[in-house]
PDB file of C-alpha atoms and ligand atoms in Angstrom:
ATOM      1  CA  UNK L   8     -58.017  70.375 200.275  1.00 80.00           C
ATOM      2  CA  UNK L   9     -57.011  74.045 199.122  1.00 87.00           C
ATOM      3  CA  UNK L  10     -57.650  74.712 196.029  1.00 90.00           C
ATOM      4  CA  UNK L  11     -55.882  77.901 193.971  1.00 92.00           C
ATOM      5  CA  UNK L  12     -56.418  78.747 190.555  1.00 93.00           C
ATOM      6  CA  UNK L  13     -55.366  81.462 188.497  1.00 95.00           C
ATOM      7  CA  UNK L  14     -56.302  82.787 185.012  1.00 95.00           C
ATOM      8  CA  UNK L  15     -54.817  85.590 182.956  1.00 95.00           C
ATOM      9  CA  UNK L  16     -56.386  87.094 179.698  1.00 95.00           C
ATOM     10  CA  UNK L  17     -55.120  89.519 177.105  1.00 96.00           C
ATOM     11  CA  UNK L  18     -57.055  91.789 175.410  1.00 95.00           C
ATOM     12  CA  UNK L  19     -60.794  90.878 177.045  1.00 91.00           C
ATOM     13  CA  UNK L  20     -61.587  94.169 177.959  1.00 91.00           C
ATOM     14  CA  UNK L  21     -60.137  95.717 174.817  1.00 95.00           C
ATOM     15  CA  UNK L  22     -62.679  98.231 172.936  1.00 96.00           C
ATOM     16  CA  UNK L  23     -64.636  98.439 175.963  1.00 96.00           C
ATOM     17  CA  UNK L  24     -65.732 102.093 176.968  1.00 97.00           C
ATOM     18  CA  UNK L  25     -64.634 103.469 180.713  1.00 95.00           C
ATOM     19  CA  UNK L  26     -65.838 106.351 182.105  1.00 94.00           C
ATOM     20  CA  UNK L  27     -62.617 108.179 183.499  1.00 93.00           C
ATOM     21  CA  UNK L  28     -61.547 111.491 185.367  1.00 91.00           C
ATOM     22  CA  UNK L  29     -59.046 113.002 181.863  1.00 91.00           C
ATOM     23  CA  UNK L  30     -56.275 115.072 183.174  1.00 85.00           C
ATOM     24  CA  UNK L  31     -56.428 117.440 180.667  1.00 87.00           C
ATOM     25  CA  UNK L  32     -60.436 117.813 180.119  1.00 89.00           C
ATOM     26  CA  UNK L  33     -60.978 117.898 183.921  1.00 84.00           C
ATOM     27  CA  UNK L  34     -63.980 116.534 183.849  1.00 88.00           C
ATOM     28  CA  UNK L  35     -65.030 112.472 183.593  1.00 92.00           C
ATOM     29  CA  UNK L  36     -64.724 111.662 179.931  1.00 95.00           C
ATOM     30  CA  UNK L  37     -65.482 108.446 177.794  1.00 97.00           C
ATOM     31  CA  UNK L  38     -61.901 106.531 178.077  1.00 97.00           C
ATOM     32  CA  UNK L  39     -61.768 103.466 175.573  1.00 97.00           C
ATOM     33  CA  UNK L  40     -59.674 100.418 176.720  1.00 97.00           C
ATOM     34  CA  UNK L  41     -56.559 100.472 173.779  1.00 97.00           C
ATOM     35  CA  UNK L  42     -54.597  97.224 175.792  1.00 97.00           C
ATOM     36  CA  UNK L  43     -55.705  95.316 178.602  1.00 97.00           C
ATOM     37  CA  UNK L  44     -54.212  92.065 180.760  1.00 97.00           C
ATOM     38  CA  UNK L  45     -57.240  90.919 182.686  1.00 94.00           C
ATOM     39  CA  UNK L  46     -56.039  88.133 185.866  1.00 95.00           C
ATOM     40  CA  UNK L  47     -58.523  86.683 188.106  1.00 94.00           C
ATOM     41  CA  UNK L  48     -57.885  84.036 190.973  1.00 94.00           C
ATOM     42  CA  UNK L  49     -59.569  82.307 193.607  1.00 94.00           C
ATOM     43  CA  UNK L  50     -58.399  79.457 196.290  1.00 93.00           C
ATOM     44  CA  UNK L  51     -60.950  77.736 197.902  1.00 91.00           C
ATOM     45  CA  UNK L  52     -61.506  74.541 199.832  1.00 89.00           C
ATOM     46  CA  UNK L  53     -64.621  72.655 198.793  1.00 86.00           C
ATOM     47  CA  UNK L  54     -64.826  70.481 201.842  1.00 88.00           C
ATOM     48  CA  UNK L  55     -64.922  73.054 203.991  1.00 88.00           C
ATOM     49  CA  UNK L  56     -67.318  75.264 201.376  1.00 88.00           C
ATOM     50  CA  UNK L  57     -65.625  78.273 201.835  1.00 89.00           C
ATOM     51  CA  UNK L  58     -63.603  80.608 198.644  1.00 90.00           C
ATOM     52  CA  UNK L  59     -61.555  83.613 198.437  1.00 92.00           C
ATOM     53  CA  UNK L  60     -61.833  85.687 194.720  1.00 92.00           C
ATOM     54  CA  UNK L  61     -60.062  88.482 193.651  1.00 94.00           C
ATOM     55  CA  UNK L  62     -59.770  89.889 189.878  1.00 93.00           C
ATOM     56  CA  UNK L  63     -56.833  92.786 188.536  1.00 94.00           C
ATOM     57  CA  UNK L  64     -57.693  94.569 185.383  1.00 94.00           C
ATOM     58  CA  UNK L  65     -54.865  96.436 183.768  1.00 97.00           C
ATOM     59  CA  UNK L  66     -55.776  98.540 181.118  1.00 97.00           C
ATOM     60  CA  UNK L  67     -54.504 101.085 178.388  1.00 98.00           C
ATOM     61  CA  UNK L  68     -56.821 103.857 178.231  1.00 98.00           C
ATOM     62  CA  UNK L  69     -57.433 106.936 175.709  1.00 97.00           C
ATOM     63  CA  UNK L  70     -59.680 109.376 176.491  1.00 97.00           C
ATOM     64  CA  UNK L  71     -62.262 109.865 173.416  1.00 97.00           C
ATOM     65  CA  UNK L  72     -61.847 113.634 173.510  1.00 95.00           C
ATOM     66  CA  UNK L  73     -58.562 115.022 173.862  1.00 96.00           C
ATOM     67  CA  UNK L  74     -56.400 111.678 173.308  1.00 96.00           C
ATOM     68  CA  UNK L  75     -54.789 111.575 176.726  1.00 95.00           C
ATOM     69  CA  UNK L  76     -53.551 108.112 177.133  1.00 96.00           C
ATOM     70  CA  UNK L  77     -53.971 106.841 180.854  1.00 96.00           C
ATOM     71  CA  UNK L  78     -53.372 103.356 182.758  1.00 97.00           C
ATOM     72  CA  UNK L  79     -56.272 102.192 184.824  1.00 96.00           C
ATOM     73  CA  UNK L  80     -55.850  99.387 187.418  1.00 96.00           C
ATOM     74  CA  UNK L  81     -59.294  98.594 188.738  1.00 93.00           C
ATOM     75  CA  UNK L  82     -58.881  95.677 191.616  1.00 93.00           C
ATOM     76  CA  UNK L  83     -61.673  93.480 193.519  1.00 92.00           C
ATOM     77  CA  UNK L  84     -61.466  91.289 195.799  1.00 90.00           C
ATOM     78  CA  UNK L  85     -64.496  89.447 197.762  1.00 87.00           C
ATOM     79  CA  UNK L  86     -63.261  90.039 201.116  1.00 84.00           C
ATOM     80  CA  UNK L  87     -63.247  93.927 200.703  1.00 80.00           C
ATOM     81  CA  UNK L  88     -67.025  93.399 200.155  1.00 78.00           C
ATOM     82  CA  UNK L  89     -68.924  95.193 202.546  1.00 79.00           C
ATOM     83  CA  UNK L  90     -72.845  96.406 202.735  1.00 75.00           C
ATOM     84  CA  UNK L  91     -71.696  99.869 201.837  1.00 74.00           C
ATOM     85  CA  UNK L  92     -68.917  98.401 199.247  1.00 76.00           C
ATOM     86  CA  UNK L  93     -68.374  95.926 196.451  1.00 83.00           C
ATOM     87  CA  UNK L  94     -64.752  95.119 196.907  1.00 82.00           C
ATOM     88  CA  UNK L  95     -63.734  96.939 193.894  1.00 88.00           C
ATOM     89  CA  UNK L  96     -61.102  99.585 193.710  1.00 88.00           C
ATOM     90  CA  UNK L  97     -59.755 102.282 191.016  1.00 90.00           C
ATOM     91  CA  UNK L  98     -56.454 103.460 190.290  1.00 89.00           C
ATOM     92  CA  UNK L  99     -55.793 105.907 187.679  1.00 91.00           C
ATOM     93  CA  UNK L 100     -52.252 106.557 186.645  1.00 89.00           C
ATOM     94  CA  UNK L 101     -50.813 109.706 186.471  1.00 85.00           C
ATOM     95  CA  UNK L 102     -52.609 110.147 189.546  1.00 79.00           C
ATOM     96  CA  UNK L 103     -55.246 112.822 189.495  1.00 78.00           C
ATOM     97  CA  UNK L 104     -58.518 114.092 191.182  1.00 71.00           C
ATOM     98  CA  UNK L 105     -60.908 116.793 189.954  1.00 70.00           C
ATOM     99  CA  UNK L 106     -59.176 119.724 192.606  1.00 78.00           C
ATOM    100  CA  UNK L 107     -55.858 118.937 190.533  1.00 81.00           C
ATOM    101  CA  UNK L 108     -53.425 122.102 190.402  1.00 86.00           C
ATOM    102  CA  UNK L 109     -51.810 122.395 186.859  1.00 83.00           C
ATOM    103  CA  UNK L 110     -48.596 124.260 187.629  1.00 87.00           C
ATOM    104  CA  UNK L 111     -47.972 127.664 186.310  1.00 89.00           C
ATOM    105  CA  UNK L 112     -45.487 127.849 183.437  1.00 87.00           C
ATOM    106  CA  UNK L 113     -42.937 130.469 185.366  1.00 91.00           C
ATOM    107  CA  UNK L 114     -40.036 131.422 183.202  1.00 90.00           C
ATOM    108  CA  UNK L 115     -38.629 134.259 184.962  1.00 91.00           C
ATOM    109  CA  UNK L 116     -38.573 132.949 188.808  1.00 93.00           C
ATOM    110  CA  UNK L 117     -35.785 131.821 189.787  1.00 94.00           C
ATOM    111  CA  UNK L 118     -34.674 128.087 188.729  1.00 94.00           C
ATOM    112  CA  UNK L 119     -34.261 126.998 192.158  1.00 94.00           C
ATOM    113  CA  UNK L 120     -37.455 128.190 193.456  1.00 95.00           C
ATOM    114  CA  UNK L 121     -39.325 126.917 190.408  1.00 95.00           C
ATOM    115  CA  UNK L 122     -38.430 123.107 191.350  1.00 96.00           C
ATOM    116  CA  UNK L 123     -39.949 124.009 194.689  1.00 96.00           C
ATOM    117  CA  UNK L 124     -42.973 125.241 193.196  1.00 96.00           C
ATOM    118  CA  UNK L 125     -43.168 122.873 190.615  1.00 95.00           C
ATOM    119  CA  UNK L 126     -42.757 119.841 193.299  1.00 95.00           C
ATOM    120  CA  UNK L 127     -44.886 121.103 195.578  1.00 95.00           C
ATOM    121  CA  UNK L 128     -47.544 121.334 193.310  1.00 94.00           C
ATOM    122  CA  UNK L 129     -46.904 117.325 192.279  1.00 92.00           C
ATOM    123  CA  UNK L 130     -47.275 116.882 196.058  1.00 92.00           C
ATOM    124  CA  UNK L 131     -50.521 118.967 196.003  1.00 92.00           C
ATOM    125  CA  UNK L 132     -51.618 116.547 193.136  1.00 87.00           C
ATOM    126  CA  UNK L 133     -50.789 113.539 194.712  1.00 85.00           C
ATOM    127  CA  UNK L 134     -52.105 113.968 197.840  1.00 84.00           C
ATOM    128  CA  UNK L 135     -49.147 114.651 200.322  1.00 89.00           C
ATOM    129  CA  UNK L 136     -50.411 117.791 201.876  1.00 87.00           C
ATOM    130  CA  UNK L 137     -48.029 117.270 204.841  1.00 86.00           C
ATOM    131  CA  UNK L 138     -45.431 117.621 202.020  1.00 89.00           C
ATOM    132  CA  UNK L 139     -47.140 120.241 199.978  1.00 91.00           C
ATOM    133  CA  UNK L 140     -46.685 122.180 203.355  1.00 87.00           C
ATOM    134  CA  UNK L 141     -43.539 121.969 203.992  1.00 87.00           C
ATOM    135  CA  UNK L 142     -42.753 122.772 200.084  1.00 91.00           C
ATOM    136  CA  UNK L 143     -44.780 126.016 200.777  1.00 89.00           C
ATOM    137  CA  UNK L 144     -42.684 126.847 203.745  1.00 86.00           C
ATOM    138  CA  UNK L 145     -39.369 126.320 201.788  1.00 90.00           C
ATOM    139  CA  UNK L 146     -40.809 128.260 198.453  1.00 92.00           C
ATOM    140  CA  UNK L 147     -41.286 131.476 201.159  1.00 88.00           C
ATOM    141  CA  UNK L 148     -38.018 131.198 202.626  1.00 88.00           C
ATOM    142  CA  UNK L 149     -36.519 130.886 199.408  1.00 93.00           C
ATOM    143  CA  UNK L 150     -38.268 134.171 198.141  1.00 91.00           C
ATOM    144  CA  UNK L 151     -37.008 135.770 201.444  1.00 90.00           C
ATOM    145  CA  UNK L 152     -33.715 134.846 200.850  1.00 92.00           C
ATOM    146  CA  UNK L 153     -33.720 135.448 197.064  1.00 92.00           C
ATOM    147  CA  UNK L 154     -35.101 139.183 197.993  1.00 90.00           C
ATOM    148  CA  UNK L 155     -32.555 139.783 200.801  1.00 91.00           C
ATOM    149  CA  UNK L 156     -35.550 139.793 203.656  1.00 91.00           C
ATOM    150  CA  UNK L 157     -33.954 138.157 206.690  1.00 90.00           C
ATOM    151  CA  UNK L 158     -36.648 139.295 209.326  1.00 90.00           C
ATOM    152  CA  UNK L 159     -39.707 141.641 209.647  1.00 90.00           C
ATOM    153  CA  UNK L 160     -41.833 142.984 212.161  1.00 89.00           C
ATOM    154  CA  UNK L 161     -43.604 140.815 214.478  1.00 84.00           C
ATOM    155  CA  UNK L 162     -46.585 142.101 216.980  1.00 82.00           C
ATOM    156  CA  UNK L 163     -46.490 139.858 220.662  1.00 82.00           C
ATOM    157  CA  UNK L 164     -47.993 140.372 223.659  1.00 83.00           C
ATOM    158  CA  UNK L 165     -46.504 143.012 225.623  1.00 85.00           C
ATOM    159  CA  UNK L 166     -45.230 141.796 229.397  1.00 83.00           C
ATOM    160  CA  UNK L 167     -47.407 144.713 230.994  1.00 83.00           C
ATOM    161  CA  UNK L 168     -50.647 144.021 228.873  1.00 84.00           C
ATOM    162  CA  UNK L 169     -50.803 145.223 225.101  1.00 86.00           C
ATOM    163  CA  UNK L 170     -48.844 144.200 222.332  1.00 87.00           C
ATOM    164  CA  UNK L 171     -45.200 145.340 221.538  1.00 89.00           C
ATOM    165  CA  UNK L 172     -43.605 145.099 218.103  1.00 89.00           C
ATOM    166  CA  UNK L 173     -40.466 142.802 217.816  1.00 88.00           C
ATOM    167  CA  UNK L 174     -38.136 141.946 214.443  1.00 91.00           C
ATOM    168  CA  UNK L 175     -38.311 138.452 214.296  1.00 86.00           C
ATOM    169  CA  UNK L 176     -36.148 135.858 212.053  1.00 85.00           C
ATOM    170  CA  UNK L 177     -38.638 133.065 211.667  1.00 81.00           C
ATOM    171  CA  UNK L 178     -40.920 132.651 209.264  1.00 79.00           C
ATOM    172  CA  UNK L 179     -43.384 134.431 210.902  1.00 81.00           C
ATOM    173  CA  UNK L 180     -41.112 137.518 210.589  1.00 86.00           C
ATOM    174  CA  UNK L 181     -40.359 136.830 206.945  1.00 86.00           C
ATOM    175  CA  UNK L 182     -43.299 136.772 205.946  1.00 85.00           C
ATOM    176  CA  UNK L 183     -43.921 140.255 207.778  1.00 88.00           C
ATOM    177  CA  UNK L 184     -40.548 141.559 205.909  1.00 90.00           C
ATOM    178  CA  UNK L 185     -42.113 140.428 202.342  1.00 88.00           C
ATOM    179  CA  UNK L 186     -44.938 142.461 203.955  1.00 89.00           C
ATOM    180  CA  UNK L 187     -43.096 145.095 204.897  1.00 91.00           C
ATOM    181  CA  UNK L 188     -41.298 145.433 201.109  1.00 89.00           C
ATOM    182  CA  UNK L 189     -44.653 145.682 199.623  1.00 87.00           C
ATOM    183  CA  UNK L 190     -44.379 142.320 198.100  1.00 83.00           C
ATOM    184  CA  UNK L 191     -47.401 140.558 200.039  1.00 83.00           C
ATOM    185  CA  UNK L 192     -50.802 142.633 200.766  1.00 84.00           C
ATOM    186  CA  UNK L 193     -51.856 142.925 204.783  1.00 83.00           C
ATOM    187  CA  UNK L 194     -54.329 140.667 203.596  1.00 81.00           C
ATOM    188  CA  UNK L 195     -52.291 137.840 201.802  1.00 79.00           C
ATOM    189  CA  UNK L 196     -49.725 138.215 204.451  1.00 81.00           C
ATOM    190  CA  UNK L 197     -52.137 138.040 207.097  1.00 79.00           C
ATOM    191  CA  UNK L 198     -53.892 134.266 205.058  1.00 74.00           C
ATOM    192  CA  UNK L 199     -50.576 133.157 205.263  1.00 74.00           C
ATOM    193  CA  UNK L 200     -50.119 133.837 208.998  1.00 73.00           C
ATOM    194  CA  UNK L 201     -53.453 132.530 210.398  1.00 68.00           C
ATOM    195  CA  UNK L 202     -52.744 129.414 208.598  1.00 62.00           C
ATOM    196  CA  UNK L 203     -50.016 127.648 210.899  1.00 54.00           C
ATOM    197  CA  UNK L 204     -49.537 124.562 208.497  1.00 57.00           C
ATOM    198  CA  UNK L 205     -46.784 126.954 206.720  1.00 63.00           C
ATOM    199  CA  UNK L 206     -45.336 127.282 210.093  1.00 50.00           C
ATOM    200  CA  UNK L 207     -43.176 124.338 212.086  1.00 46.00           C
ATOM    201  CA  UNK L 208     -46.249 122.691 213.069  1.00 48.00           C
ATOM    202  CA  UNK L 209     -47.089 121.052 209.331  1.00 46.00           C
ATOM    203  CA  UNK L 210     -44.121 119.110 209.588  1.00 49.00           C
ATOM    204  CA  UNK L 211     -42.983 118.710 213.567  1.00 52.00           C
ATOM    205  CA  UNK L 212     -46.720 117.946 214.780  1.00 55.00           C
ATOM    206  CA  UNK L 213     -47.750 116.224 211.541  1.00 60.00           C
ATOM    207  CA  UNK L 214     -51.146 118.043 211.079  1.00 67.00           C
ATOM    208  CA  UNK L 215     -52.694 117.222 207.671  1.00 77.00           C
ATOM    209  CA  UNK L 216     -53.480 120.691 206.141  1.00 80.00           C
ATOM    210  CA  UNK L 217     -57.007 120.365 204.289  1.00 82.00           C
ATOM    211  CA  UNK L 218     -56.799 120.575 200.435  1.00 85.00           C
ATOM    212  CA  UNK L 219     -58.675 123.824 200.899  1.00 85.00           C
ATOM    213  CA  UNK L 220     -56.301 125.803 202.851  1.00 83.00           C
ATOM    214  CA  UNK L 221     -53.660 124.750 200.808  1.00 88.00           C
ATOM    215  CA  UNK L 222     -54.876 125.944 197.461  1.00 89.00           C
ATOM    216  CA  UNK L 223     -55.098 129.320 199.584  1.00 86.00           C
ATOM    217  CA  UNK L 224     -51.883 129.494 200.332  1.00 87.00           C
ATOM    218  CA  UNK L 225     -51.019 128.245 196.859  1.00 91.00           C
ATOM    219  CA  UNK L 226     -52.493 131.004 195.437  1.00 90.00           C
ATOM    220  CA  UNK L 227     -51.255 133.306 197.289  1.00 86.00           C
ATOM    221  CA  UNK L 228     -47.606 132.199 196.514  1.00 89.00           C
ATOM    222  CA  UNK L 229     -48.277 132.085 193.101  1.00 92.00           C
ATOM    223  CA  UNK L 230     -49.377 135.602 193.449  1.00 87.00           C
ATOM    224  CA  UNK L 231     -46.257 136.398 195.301  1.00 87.00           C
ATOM    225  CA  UNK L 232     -43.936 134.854 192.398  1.00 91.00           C
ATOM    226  CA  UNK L 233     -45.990 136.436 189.804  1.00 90.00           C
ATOM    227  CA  UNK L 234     -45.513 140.417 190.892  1.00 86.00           C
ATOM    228  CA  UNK L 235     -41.924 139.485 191.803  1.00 87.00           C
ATOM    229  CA  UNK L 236     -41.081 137.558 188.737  1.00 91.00           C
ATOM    230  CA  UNK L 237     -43.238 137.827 186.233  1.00 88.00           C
ATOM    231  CA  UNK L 238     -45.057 141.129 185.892  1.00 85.00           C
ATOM    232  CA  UNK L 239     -41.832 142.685 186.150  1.00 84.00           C
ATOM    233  CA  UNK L 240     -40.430 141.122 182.992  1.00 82.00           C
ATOM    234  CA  UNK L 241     -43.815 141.144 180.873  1.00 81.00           C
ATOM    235  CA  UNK L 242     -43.852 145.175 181.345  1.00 83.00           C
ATOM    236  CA  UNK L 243     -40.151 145.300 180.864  1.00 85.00           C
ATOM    237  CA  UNK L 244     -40.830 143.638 177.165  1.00 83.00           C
ATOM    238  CA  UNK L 245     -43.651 146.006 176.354  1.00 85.00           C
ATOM    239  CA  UNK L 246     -41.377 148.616 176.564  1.00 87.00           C
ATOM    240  CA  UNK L 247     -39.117 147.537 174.461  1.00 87.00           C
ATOM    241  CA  UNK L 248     -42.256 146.493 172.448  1.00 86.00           C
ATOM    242  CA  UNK L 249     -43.131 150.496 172.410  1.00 86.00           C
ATOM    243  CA  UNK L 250     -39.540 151.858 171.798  1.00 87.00           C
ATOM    244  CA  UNK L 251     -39.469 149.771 168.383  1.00 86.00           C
ATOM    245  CA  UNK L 252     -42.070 151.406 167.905  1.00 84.00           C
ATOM    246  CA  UNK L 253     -41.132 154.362 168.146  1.00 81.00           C
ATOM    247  CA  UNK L 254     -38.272 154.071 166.051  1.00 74.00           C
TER     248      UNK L 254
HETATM  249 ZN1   ZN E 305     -59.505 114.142 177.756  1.00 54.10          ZN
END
């Protein structure tokens, strides 16, 4: 005969010390369980001698350090066990990993392209890179758009041999124009090229850009948003800073 029992317990993992990834220390920290609902369950048929076990701890946790409060749902169940694994699995909530990107605090760029940013970064975070891409590809084209660049020079192969030049409306071109403006270096512009994920085929041929090449392009974006945005109005307030001055 099956057998299933279930058991849930409040509290019997409270006080208990966890060591946890914090958000905000970035580093694994000492998290102490505040709450926890502990269930555990099994069915199993004697006759036959055979029993399934799993276990779901839900906890409340506060890192010891900065305060950050965090939910932890570690899971195990006996036939995830393997010879390389013990069945048990870890979820921290808000999700986060040790390459986390915390988002810049832009408050000159423009409102629309600061959700972009600011989403694709979550995405970055929470490990849709597929996603992150294609936020990337809409945070240029916004930019473009934003700074009245509609196409740029693009180099092809030449029908006769060679290369010719040719203004192209893609994003390839656009991201030539910014070039071309003096808003991206041949260098940034050139990171952004090489790395087709930004083009059609993150999203059309579902490639999975690696975390790495993403922060690249990240960075360079951020880069791109800070000369445009940012420096701009920072040296526009320390003149005004120097005419009071003055006065
Ligand atoms: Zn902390």
């Amino acid at each position: 005969m099956l057998i299933t029992e279930k058991k849930a317990t409040e509290n019997g993992t409270k006080g208990k010390i966890v060591s946890v990834h914090c958000i905000e220390c970035k580093r694994s920290t000492r998290h102490l369980v505040t709450v926890s609902l502990d269930k555990t369950g099994s069915e199993s048929n004697e006759r036959e001698g055979w029993s399934v076990d799993w276990s779901d701890r839900y906890q409340v946790i506060e890192c010891q350090g900065c305060e950050t409060v965090s939910f932890r749902h570690q899971s195990w169940f006996s036939e995830a066990q393997d010879f390389d694994d013990d069945g048990t699995t870890e979820r921290v909530y808000p999700l986060r990993n040790k390459d986390a990107i915390n988002p810049r605090p832009y408050h000159n760029v423009p409102s629309n392209l600061r959700r972009i940013y600011t989403e694709l970064i979550d995405c970055f975070n929470n490990d849709s890179p597929t996603l992150c891409a294609a936020g990337l590809r809409a945070l240029v084209e916004g930019v473009c758009a934003q700074q009245g660049i509609a196409d740029g020079p693009v180099e092809l192969p030449a029908k006769g041999g060679g290369t010719q030049v040719v203004r192209r409306d893609n994003l390839e071109g656009r991201i030539a124009g910014l070039q071309e403006k003096g808003l991206l270096t041949q260098s940034s512009a050139q990171t952004l090229h090489e790395h087709r994920y930004l083009g059609n085929s993150a999203v059309h041929e579902l490639a999975r850009p690696s975390s790495d090449e993403l922060k690249l392009a990240i960075e360079i974006v951020e880069h791109v948003l800070d000369q445009l945005y940012e420096l701009p109005e920072k040296a526009a307030e320390l003149h005004r800073a120097i005419d009071r001055r003055k006065k």
